[in-house]
Amino acid sequence: MNDEPQHRGGAAGHGGRGDHTGRGGRSGRGWPRGRGSRRGSAAGRSGGTGAPGRRPGPGGAPGARGGPGRPGGATRLGATRGSRQDRPLEQPSEVSAARSVGRAAGEPAARRKKAKRPKRTGLRRLVPTWRMLFGSIGGLLLLVVGGFIAGYLLVAIPPANAAATAQSNVYLYADGTQFARDGDINRENASLSRIPKSVQRAVLAAEDRDYYSEPGVDPMAMIRGLWNTVNGKGRQSGSTITQQYVKNYYLDQKQTVTRKVKEFFIAIKLDREESKRDIFQGYLNSSYYGRSTYGIQAAAQAYYGIDASDLTTAQGAYLASLLNAPSAFDVVAHPEMRPRAMARWNYVLDGMVKEHWLSRAERARMTFPTPRPAKAQAGLSGQRGYVVQAVKQYLTENHIIGRHAHGYRITTTLRKHQQDAFVAAVDRELLSHLDPKARPADRNVRAGGAAIDPASGKVIAMYGGVDYTKQFVNNATRRDYQVGSAFKPFVFAAAVQHGAVTQSGDPISPNTRYDGSDRRPVVGWSGARYAPQNEDNHSYGDIDVSEATDKSVNAVYAQMAVDIGPTKVKGTAIALGLPANTRDMPEGPAIALGTATASPLDMAQAYATLANHGIRLPYTLVEKITKDGRNVSLPRRMAQHAVSREAADTTTSVLEGVVEGGTGTEAQVVDRPAAGKTGTAEDDMAAWFAGYTPDLATVVAVMGQNPRTGAHTSLYGALGEERMNGGDYPARIWAAYTGRALGPAARSFELQLQPEAEESATPSPGDSPSDDGTGADTGDTGGATDSPVPGEGPDGLGAGGAPYPRPEDFPTGDDGKVRPHGGSHQDEQHPHRPPDHQAPGGDQTADDGPGGALPSTTADSKQRLPVPERPGAGVNGAGAPGGSAPPGRAAAEVHPAAAPPTVHR
């Protein structure tokens, strides 16, 4: 009964080895896994044919583990029939061997896998296959192309960096000598047309000989530069000129991968959008050349003291050599580097020969151009800062350039010799006498002055203070000190210009007599009582105008201002050159005492008009302006007849007496005629001397200012003097400067005097007395005779030997030269009126602006401006011809000078 189950279990055991777990076989050996025994028996009976059982095993086809050549397991049937205790268990090694044999023999051919390629072993594993190699190259190319496209699209050309566009304004004397610059960056752009061709080629030979034929970037040069750098041949960028320009102008000098990538793509775009010439010009102007200079123009000035346009080929080759090592190749600062610098210089010249830009003969004749020693930046110390400040103010007020504009080359009208003479005069006559330790008042002393060429209106010298870095306020242009008695010549010029008369009806002339008593109340003034005090309370009694001017008698001039009319006095002062907005010019007798606060430059303008026979040429500080080699247009300066020649010349004759025997004797210049007037501000806070020769008008002021608070301070006790007068230190400075600035050559004034002045005055050289001496109407201009025409005759010369300008000879154009006043807008707005066109009482009409309008002259320069005749002559009298003026009123009227001319761009 027990044999049959054992038989089935044994049969199942052999077949059970083909099960996916082998558990069927073990169950057939009597283990309690009946279902496994049945599946194993079925497999065993199949004779190992590999017929799949119900659950395929994971190691192969079901049933494949049956023994070979034993169909149904019959060979083991008898063996399995014994008891389980009598049969030894199979060892694991036997089971494994049996499984291997069954797998090899029992697997069907259709199910066999394809044989695999043998695996790489050893060093062969490190060698890529062709498939891997081509795949990697293709992927790399796609990556490069994609990166290039992305970079080109994403990297835009940025705006120029601030350092690359920053430039200095360069200031030059009239002779072209540079004296200052006012920017933080020493750069002055130059157009490519200003740079010699040989210098351009020298730079190309040094940096990029194929620049005009190559693209904006050169990848092979970049790789070569990197290779040389890695191999210890020095840092080499391999950048083209375009790439270097991009680095200088758009980026920075950082050695980073990001900057290099941007430089690459910007250079490509720039090469497509801008011309080669523009890029090369930008490169020359943005490169650093050492000595704190950027751009070839600044470098030419720093190394050779010349403009870039004047560079020689040898000098250009040296500057091109500096681009490689700007500081190291400066042979003056580093003499030990001279051999290397010369080697680089030779390399540049040999490259030019190789490129056929330079002949071998020319190359053989060249010698190394040693640069001049480096000079420290002068900055704005001394007078430089004052001049720069004044020039900037002039340019902005005349709307020529903006206040913060840079990159301009400004040639001023200042002459170096005269400028140095002014500084020397102040040092010798004033500053050398100061002793702040011994005299505390000396700490308050300031000085300022300006000089103008009367014939041209050019400011040729200016003194702003001891040093701009120590005292920032320009004393030559400040308008906060009273001018004192230096204003009185304007009063007298107004009297002659307007034909004014005294309260008794006598025409005002140098010979007119006034009461010069101290504190004498003025007569004919409808305002508050006014009784001016003379200096030191001195009473002069009956005194003529000439002597009253010599001694600066306040009582006389206060009355004269009332006789003329304060409004006319103010208008004449403005016409002569004071700004229309000058403060403290009251509409009353006090105007004559000089309460106006004008600057030395303003006063020099007005006195220059008197020296120029009444023709006003608006002053200028600028001769020429250029930017990037192109001229900037300057405003057209219009000449204008401020007062008649008789009014100006008669005033000059009176002021000559001030220098010859009045308060201004310290201003006497040996063998040179001079006219001038002293002035002292209230409480001696300022002392003035304003004077002129036929060739030069100069005003000097000594001022008192507290160095700590900036408040105006009296000059009492300064320089050891009890009082500070214009006839002392200001007059001495004026004389010292004028004598040195003009030299020994001199000429006389050419004066045409007022008829009343000629009656008793000694004729000046070239002047003729009146025909009858009466000044009556004889058909000419008031009895004054013709004098030699300015500019004709041996002495008819202006400043610098140039003839005095005739009204019809004023130069024209946009170059800053003056033009005649005729036909200007002033004439259209203020047409000349008849002499008797006046308001009742002799005052000007309400529609007349300050100063009114002047009679015009004809084209014939020998015909002088009309001069007002004496009362009763039947021309300008108040009332019917032949009548006389009532007491206290002007008997003759001519409309005063026109307002200052409009400056046209």
PDB file of C-alpha atoms in Angstrom, residues 755 770-785 864 869-870 873 875:
ATOM      1  CA  PRO A 755      34.519 172.858 -27.908  1.00  0.00           C
ATOM      2  CA  SER A 770      38.570 175.534 -33.044  1.00  0.00           C
ATOM      3  CA  ASP A 771      38.144 177.751 -36.076  1.00  0.00           C
ATOM      4  CA  ASP A 772      36.797 180.651 -34.063  1.00  0.00           C
ATOM      5  CA  GLY A 773      37.094 179.417 -30.547  1.00  0.00           C
ATOM      6  CA  THR A 774      33.494 180.199 -29.825  1.00  0.00           C
ATOM      7  CA  GLY A 775      31.910 176.875 -30.431  1.00  0.00           C
ATOM      8  CA  ALA A 776      29.125 178.532 -32.383  1.00  0.00           C
ATOM      9  CA  ASP A 777      27.307 176.758 -35.150  1.00  0.00           C
ATOM     10  CA  THR A 778      29.582 177.010 -38.176  1.00  0.00           C
ATOM     11  CA  GLY A 779      28.124 174.176 -40.121  1.00  0.00           C
ATOM     12  CA  ASP A 780      30.401 171.514 -38.648  1.00  0.00           C
ATOM     13  CA  THR A 781      29.886 169.391 -35.575  1.00  0.00           C
ATOM     14  CA  GLY A 782      29.839 172.012 -32.882  1.00  0.00           C
ATOM     15  CA  GLY A 783      33.017 173.876 -33.698  1.00  0.00           C
ATOM     16  CA  ALA A 784      35.478 171.046 -33.028  1.00  0.00           C
ATOM     17  CA  THR A 785      37.831 170.534 -35.896  1.00  0.00           C
ATOM     18  CA  ARG A 864      32.270 162.953 -36.019  1.00  0.00           C
ATOM     19  CA  GLU A 869      25.788 173.181 -28.936  1.00  0.00           C
ATOM     20  CA  ARG A 870      25.630 175.831 -26.278  1.00  0.00           C
ATOM     21  CA  ALA A 873      22.488 178.333 -30.528  1.00  0.00           C
ATOM     22  CA  VAL A 875      19.682 173.675 -32.188  1.00  0.00           C
TER      23      VAL A 875
END
